[in-house]
mmCIF file of C-alpha atoms in Angstrom:
data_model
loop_
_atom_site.group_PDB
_atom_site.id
_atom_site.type_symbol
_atom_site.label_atom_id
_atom_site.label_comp_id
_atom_site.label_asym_id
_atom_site.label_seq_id
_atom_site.Cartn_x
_atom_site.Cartn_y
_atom_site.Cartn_z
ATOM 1 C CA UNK A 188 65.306 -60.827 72.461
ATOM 2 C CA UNK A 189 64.733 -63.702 70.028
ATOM 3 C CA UNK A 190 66.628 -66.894 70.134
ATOM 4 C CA UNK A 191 66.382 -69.487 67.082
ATOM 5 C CA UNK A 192 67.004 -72.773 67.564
ATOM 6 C CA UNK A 193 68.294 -73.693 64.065
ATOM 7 C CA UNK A 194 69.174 -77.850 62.996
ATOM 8 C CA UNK A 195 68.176 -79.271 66.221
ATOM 9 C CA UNK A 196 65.361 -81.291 64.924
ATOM 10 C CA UNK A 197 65.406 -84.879 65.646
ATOM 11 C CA UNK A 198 63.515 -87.484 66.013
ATOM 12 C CA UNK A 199 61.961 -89.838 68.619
ATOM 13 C CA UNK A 200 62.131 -93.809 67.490
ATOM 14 C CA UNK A 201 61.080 -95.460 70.473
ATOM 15 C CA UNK A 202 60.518 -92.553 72.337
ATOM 16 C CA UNK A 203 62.963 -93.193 74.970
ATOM 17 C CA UNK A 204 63.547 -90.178 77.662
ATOM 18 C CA UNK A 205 66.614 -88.804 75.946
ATOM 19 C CA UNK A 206 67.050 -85.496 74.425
ATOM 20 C CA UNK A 207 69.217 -84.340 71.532
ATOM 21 C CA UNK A 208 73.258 -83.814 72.031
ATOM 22 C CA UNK A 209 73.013 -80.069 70.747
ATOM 23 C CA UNK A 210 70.940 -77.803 72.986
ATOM 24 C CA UNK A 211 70.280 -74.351 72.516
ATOM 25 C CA UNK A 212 71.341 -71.921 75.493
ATOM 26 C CA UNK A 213 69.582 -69.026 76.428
ATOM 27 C CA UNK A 214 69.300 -66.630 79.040
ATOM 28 C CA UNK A 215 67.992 -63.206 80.566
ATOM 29 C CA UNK A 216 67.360 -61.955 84.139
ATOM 30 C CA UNK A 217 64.489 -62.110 86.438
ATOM 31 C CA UNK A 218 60.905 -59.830 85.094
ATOM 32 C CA UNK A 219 62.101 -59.874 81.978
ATOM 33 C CA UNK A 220 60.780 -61.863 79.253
ATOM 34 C CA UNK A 221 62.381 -64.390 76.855
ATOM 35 C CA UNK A 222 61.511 -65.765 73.153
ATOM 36 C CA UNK A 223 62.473 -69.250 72.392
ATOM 37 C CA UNK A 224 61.419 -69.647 68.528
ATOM 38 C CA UNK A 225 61.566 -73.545 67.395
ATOM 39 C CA UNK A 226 61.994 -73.810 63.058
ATOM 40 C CA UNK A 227 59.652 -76.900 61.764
ATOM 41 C CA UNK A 228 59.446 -78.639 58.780
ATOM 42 C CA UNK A 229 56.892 -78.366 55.677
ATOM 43 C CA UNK A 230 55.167 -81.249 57.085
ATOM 44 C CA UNK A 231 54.262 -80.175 60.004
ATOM 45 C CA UNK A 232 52.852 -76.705 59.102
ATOM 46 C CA UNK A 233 49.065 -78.015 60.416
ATOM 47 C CA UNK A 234 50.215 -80.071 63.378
ATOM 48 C CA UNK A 235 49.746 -79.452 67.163
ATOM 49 C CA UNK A 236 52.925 -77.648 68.204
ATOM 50 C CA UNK A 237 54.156 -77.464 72.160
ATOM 51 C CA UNK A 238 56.307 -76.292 74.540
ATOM 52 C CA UNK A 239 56.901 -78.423 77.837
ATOM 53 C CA UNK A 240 59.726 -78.637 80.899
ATOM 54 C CA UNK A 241 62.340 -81.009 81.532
ATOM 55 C CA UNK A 242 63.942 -83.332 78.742
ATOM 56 C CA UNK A 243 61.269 -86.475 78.593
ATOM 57 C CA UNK A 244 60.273 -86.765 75.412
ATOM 58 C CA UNK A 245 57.876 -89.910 75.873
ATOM 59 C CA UNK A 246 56.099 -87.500 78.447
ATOM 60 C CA UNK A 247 56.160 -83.694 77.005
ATOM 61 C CA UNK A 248 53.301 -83.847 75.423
ATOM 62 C CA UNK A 249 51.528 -84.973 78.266
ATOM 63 C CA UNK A 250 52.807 -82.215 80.365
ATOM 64 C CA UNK A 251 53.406 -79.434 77.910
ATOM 65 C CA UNK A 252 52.959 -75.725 79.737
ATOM 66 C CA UNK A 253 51.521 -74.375 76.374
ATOM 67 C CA UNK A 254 50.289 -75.643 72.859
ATOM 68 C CA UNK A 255 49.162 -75.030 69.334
ATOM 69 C CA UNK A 256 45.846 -75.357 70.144
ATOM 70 C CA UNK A 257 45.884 -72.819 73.591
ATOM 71 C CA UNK A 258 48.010 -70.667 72.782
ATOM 72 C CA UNK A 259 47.731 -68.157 76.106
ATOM 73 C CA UNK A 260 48.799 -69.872 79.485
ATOM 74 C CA UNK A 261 49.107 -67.504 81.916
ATOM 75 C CA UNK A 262 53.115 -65.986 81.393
ATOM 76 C CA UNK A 263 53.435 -68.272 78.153
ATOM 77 C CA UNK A 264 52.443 -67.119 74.772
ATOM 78 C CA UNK A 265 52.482 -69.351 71.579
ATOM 79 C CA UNK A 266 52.748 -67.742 67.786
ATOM 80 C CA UNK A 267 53.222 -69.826 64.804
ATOM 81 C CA UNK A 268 54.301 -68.054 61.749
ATOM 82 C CA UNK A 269 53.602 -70.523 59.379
ATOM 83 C CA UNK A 270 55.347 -68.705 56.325
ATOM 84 C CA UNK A 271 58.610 -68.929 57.715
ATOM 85 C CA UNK A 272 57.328 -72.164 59.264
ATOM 86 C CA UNK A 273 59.102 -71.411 63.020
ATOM 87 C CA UNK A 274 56.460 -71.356 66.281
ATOM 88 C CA UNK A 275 57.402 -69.359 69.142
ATOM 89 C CA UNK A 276 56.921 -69.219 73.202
ATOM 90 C CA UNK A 277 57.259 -66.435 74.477
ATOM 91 C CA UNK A 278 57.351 -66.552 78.844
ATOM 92 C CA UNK A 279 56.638 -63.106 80.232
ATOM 93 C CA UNK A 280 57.859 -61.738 84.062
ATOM 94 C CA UNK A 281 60.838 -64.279 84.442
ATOM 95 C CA UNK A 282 61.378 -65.495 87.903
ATOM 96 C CA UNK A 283 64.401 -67.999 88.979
ATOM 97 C CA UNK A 284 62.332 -71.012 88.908
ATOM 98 C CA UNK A 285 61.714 -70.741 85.128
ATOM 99 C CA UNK A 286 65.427 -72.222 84.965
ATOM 100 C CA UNK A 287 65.825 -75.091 83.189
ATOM 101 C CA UNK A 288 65.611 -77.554 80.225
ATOM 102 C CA UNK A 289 62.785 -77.309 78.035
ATOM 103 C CA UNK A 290 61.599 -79.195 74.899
ATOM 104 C CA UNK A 291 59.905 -77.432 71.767
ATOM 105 C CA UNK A 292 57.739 -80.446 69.978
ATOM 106 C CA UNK A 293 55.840 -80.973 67.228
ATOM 107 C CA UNK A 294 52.963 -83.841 67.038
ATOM 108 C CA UNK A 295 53.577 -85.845 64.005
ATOM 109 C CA UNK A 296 50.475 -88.560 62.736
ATOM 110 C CA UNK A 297 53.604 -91.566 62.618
ATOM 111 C CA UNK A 298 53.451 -91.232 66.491
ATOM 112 C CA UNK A 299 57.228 -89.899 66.458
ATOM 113 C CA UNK A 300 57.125 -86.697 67.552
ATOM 114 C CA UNK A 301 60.128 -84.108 67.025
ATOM 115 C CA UNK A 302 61.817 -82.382 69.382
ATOM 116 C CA UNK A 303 64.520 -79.565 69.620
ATOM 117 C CA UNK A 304 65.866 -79.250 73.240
ATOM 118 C CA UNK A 305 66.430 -75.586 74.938
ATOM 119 C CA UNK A 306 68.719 -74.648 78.196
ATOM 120 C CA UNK A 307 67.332 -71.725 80.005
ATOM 121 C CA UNK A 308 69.115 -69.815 82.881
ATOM 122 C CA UNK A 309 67.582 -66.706 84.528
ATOM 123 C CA UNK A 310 69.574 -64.590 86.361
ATOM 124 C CA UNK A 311 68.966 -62.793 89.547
ATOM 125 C CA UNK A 312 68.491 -59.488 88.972
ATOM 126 C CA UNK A 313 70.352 -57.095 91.238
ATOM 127 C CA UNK A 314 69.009 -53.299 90.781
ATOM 128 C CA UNK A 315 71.579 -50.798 91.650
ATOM 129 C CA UNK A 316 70.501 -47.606 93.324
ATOM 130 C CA UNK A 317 71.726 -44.579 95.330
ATOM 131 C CA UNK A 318 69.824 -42.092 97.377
ATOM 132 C CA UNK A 319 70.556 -37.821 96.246
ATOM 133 C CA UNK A 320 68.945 -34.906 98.140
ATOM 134 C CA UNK A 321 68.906 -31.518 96.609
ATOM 135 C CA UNK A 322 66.640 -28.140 97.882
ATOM 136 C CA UNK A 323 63.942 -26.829 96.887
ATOM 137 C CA UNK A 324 64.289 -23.796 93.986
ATOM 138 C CA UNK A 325 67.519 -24.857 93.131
ATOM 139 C CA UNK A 326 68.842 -27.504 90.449
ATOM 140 C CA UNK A 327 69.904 -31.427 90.590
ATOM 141 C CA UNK A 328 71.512 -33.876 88.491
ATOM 142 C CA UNK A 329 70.644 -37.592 88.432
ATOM 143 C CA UNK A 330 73.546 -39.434 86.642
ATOM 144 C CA UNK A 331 72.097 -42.384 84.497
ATOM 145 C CA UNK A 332 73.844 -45.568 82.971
ATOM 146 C CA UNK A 333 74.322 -45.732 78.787
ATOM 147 C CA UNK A 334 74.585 -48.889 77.129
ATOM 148 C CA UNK A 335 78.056 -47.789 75.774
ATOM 149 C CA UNK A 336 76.369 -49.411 72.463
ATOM 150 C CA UNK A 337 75.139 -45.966 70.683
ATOM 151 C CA UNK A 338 74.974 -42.612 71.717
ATOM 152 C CA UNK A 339 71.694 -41.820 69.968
ATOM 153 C CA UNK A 340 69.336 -44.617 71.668
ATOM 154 C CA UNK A 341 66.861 -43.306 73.201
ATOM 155 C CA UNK A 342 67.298 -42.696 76.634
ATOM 156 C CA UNK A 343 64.546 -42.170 80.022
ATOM 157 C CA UNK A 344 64.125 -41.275 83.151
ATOM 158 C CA UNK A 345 60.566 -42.086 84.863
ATOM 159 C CA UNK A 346 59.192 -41.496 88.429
ATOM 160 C CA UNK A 347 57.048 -44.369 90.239
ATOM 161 C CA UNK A 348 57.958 -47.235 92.818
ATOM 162 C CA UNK A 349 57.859 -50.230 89.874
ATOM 163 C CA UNK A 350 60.806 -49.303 87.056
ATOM 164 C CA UNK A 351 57.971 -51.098 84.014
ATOM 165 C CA UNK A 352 55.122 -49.362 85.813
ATOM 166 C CA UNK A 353 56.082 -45.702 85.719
ATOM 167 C CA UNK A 354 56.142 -42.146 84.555
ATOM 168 C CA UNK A 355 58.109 -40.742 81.908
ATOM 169 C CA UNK A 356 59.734 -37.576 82.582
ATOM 170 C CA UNK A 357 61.497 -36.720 79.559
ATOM 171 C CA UNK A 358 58.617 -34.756 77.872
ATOM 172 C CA UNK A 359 58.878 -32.058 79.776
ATOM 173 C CA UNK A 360 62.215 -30.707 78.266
ATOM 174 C CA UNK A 361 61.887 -27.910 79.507
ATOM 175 C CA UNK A 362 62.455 -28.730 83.436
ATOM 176 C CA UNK A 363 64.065 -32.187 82.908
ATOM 177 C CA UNK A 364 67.311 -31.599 80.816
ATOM 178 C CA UNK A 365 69.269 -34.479 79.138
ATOM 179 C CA UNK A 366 72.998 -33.708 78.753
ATOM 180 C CA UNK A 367 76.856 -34.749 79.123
ATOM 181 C CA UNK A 368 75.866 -38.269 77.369
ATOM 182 C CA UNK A 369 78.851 -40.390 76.518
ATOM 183 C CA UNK A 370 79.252 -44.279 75.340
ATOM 184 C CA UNK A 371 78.917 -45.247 79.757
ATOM 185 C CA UNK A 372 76.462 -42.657 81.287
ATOM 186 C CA UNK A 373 74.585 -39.732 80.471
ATOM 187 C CA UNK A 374 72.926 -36.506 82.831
ATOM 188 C CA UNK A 375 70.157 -35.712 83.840
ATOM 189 C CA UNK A 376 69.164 -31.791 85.203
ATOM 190 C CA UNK A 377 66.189 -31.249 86.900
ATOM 191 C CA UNK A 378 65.905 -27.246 86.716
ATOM 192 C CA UNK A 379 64.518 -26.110 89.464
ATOM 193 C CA UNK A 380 63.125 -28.842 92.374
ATOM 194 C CA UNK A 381 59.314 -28.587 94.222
ATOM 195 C CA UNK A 382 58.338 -30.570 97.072
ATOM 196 C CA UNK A 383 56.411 -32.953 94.478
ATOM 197 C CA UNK A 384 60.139 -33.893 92.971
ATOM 198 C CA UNK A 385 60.369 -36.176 95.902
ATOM 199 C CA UNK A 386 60.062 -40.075 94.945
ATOM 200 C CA UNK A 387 61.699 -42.646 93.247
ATOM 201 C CA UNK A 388 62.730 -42.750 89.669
ATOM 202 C CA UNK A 389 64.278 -45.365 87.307
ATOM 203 C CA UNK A 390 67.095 -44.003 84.473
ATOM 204 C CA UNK A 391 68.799 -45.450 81.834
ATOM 205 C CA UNK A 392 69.474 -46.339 78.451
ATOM 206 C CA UNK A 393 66.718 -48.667 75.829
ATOM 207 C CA UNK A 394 68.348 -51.640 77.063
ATOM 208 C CA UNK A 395 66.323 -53.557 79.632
ATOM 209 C CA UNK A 396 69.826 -54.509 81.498
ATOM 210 C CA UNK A 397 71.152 -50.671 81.564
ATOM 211 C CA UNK A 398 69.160 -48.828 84.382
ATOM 212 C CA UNK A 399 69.543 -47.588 87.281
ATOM 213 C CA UNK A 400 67.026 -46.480 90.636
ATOM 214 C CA UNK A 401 67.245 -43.006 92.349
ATOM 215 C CA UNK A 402 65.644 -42.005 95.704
ATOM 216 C CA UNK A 403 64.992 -38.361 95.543
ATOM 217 C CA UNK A 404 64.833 -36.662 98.988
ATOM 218 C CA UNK A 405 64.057 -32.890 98.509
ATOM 219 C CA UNK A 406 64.752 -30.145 101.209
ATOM 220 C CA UNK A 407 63.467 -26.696 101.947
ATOM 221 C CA UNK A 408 66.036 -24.051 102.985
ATOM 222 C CA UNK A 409 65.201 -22.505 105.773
ATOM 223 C CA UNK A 410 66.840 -19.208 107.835
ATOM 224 C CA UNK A 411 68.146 -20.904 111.119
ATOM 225 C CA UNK A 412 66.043 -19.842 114.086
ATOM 226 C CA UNK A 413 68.702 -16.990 115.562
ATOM 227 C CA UNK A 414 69.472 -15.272 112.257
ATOM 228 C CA UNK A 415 65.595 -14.852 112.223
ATOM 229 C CA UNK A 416 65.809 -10.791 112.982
ATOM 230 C CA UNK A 417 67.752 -8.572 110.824
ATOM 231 C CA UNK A 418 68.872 -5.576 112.007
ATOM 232 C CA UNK A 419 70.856 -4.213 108.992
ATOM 233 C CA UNK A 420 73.089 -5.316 106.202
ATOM 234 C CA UNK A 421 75.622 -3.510 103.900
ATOM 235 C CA UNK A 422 77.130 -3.988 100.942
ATOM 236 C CA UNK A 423 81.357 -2.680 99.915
ATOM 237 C CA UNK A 424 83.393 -3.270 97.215
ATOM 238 C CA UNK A 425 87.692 -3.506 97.804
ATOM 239 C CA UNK A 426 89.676 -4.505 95.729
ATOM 240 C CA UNK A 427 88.651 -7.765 93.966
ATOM 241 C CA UNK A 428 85.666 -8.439 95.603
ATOM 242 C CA UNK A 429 82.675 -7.659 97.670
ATOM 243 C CA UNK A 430 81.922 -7.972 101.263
ATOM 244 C CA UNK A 431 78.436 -8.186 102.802
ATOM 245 C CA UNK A 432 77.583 -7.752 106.042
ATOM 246 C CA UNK A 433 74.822 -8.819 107.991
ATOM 247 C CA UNK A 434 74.248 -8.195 111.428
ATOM 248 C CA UNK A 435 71.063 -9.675 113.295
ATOM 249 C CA UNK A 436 70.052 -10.279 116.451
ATOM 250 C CA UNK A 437 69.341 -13.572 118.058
ATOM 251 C CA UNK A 438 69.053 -16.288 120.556
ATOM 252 C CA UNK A 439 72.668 -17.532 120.976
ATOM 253 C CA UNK A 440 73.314 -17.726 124.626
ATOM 254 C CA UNK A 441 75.438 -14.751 125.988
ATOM 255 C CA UNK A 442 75.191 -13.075 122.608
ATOM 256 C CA UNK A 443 73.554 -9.445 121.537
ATOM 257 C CA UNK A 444 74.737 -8.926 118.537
ATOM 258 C CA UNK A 445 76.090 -10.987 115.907
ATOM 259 C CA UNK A 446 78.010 -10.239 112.850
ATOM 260 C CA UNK A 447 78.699 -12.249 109.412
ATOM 261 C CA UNK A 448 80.827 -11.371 106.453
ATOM 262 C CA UNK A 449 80.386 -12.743 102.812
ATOM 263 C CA UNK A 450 83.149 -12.192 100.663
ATOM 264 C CA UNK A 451 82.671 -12.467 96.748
ATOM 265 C CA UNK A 452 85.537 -12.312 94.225
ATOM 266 C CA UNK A 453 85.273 -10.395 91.451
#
C-alpha cells in the first residue's frame, strides 16, 4: 500500500536535530513491503532527493539509506514522478528492525534542506496454520480465510514451503474446486487425493494479511492384515435397508471364522 505524506514540508534554519510536530504513521507486518511517497515542491523537481533513519536533520543526508542519484539499495527502491512532483521509497521484505523514524529530504542550493518526518512500525507476523489428513482416492476440503471485504476478489490456494514462493493450484478447476465462499472464509475441494497431494500449501484471499498455511498429510487405505482372506460375502435386502455380510478368515488369536455385518438404509 501507498502512504502520502501530504503538508509536512518544513524547513531547516539552522539545521538543528529536530524534526517536524506532525509525523506521518505507517505500518505493515514483517516480509511485506511498504511505500512511503514524500510530495515536493516546483523547486525542487531537479534536486537530489533522500530517504535516511532516525530524526537528525543536520545529519540525514550524510547517512541517507537511499537517494536521487542511486536509486536501488539493496531492499530500498527510489521513484520520482516528477509530474505529480512526489518521490517514493519503497523497502521490500520488512523485518522488525526496519521500525522506526525516518526522514524524506530534499537538497535545496540555500543549504536548508526540507524535510517531512515518517513513523514506521512493523509488526510481527504470526502465520496461522493447522495440519488435515485425508486418504488417498477420496476427497478433502481445505477451509481458507476471506477478507470479508468482497466476495469476488480473487482468491488462491498454492503448494510450496515459502507462501510468496509457490505454486498456484487454482488452474486446475477441474480437481481443485472453489466453493461455499462467504464475506469470512471460503472452501476449497480437492477431488480426489494422490500420494503427490502431500505438502504444504498457503490459502487465502488477495489481501497480503488474509492467509492461512495447511499441512497436508495423505493416507492410503489399506485392508487390515486379518481381514486379508475372504471366504464369501452376501448381499439381502429387509425392510429399509441392506445388510452385507462378509465372512473371512484370519489371524485373530483363538478365532476361525469371523463375521461382519454392514447395514445400509434405504
Amino acid at each position: 500500500f501507498t502512504v502520502t505524506i501530504s503538508d509536512l514540508l518544513y524547513r531547516v534554519i539552522f539545521l538543528s536535530d529536530r524534526c517536524s510536530n506532525t509525523v506521518n504513521k505507517i505500518q505493515n507486518i514483517e516480509e511485506g513491503s511498504v511505500t512511503i511517497s514524500c510530495p515536493y515542491d516546483s523547486e525542487s523537481v531537479d534536486k537530489l532527493k533522500f530517504l535516511c533513519r532516525g530524526n537528525r536533520p543536520s545529519t540525514c543526508r550524510q547517512q541517507a539509506v537511499i537517494t536521487s542519484s542511486n536509486t536501488q539499495n539493496g531492499r530500498f527502491r527510489l521513484s520520482d514522478d516528477r509530474k505529480s512532483r512526489i518521490f517514493t521509497v519503497t523497502i521490500s521484505s520488512l523485518t522488525l528492525k526496519d521500525s522506526g523514524s525516518y526522514l524524506c529530504g530534499v537538497q535545496r542550493n540555500s543549504g536548508f534542506d526540507v524535510f517531512s518526518a515518517v513513523e514506521l512500525k512493523v509488526k510481527d507476523f504470526c502465520l496461522k496454520s493447522y495440519h488435515i489428513s485425508g486418504i488417498e482416492g477420496r476427497p478433502v476440503t481445505l477451509q481458507c480465510p476471506n477478507s470479508g471485504q468482497q466476495l469476488d476478489n480473487k482468491k488462491f490456494l498454492c503448494k510450496g514451503d515459502q507462501h510468496n514462493n509457490c505454486t498456484d493450484m487454482m488452474e486446475n478447476q477441474t480437481k481443485f474446486k472453489l466453493l461455499n465462499v462467504s464475506s469470512t472464509c471460503f472452501s476449497v475441494i480437492i477431488t480426489e487425493l494422490e500420494a503427490a497431494d502431500a505438502g504444504t500449501y498457503y490459502c487465502g484471499s488477495d489481501s497480503q494479511l488474509r492467509f492461512i498455511k495447511i499441512q497436508l498429510a495423505v493416507e492410503t487405505w489399506k485392508l487390515p492384515s486379518f481381514m486379508a482372506k475372504v471366504s464369501g460375502f452376501c448381499l439381502s435386502k429387509r425392510a429399509d435397508h441392506l445388510v452385507l455380510v462378509a465372512v473371512w478368515y484370519g489371524q485373530i488369536p483363538g478365532a476361525k471364522r469371523l463375521e461382519m455385518r454392514f447395514h445400509r438404509h434405504l
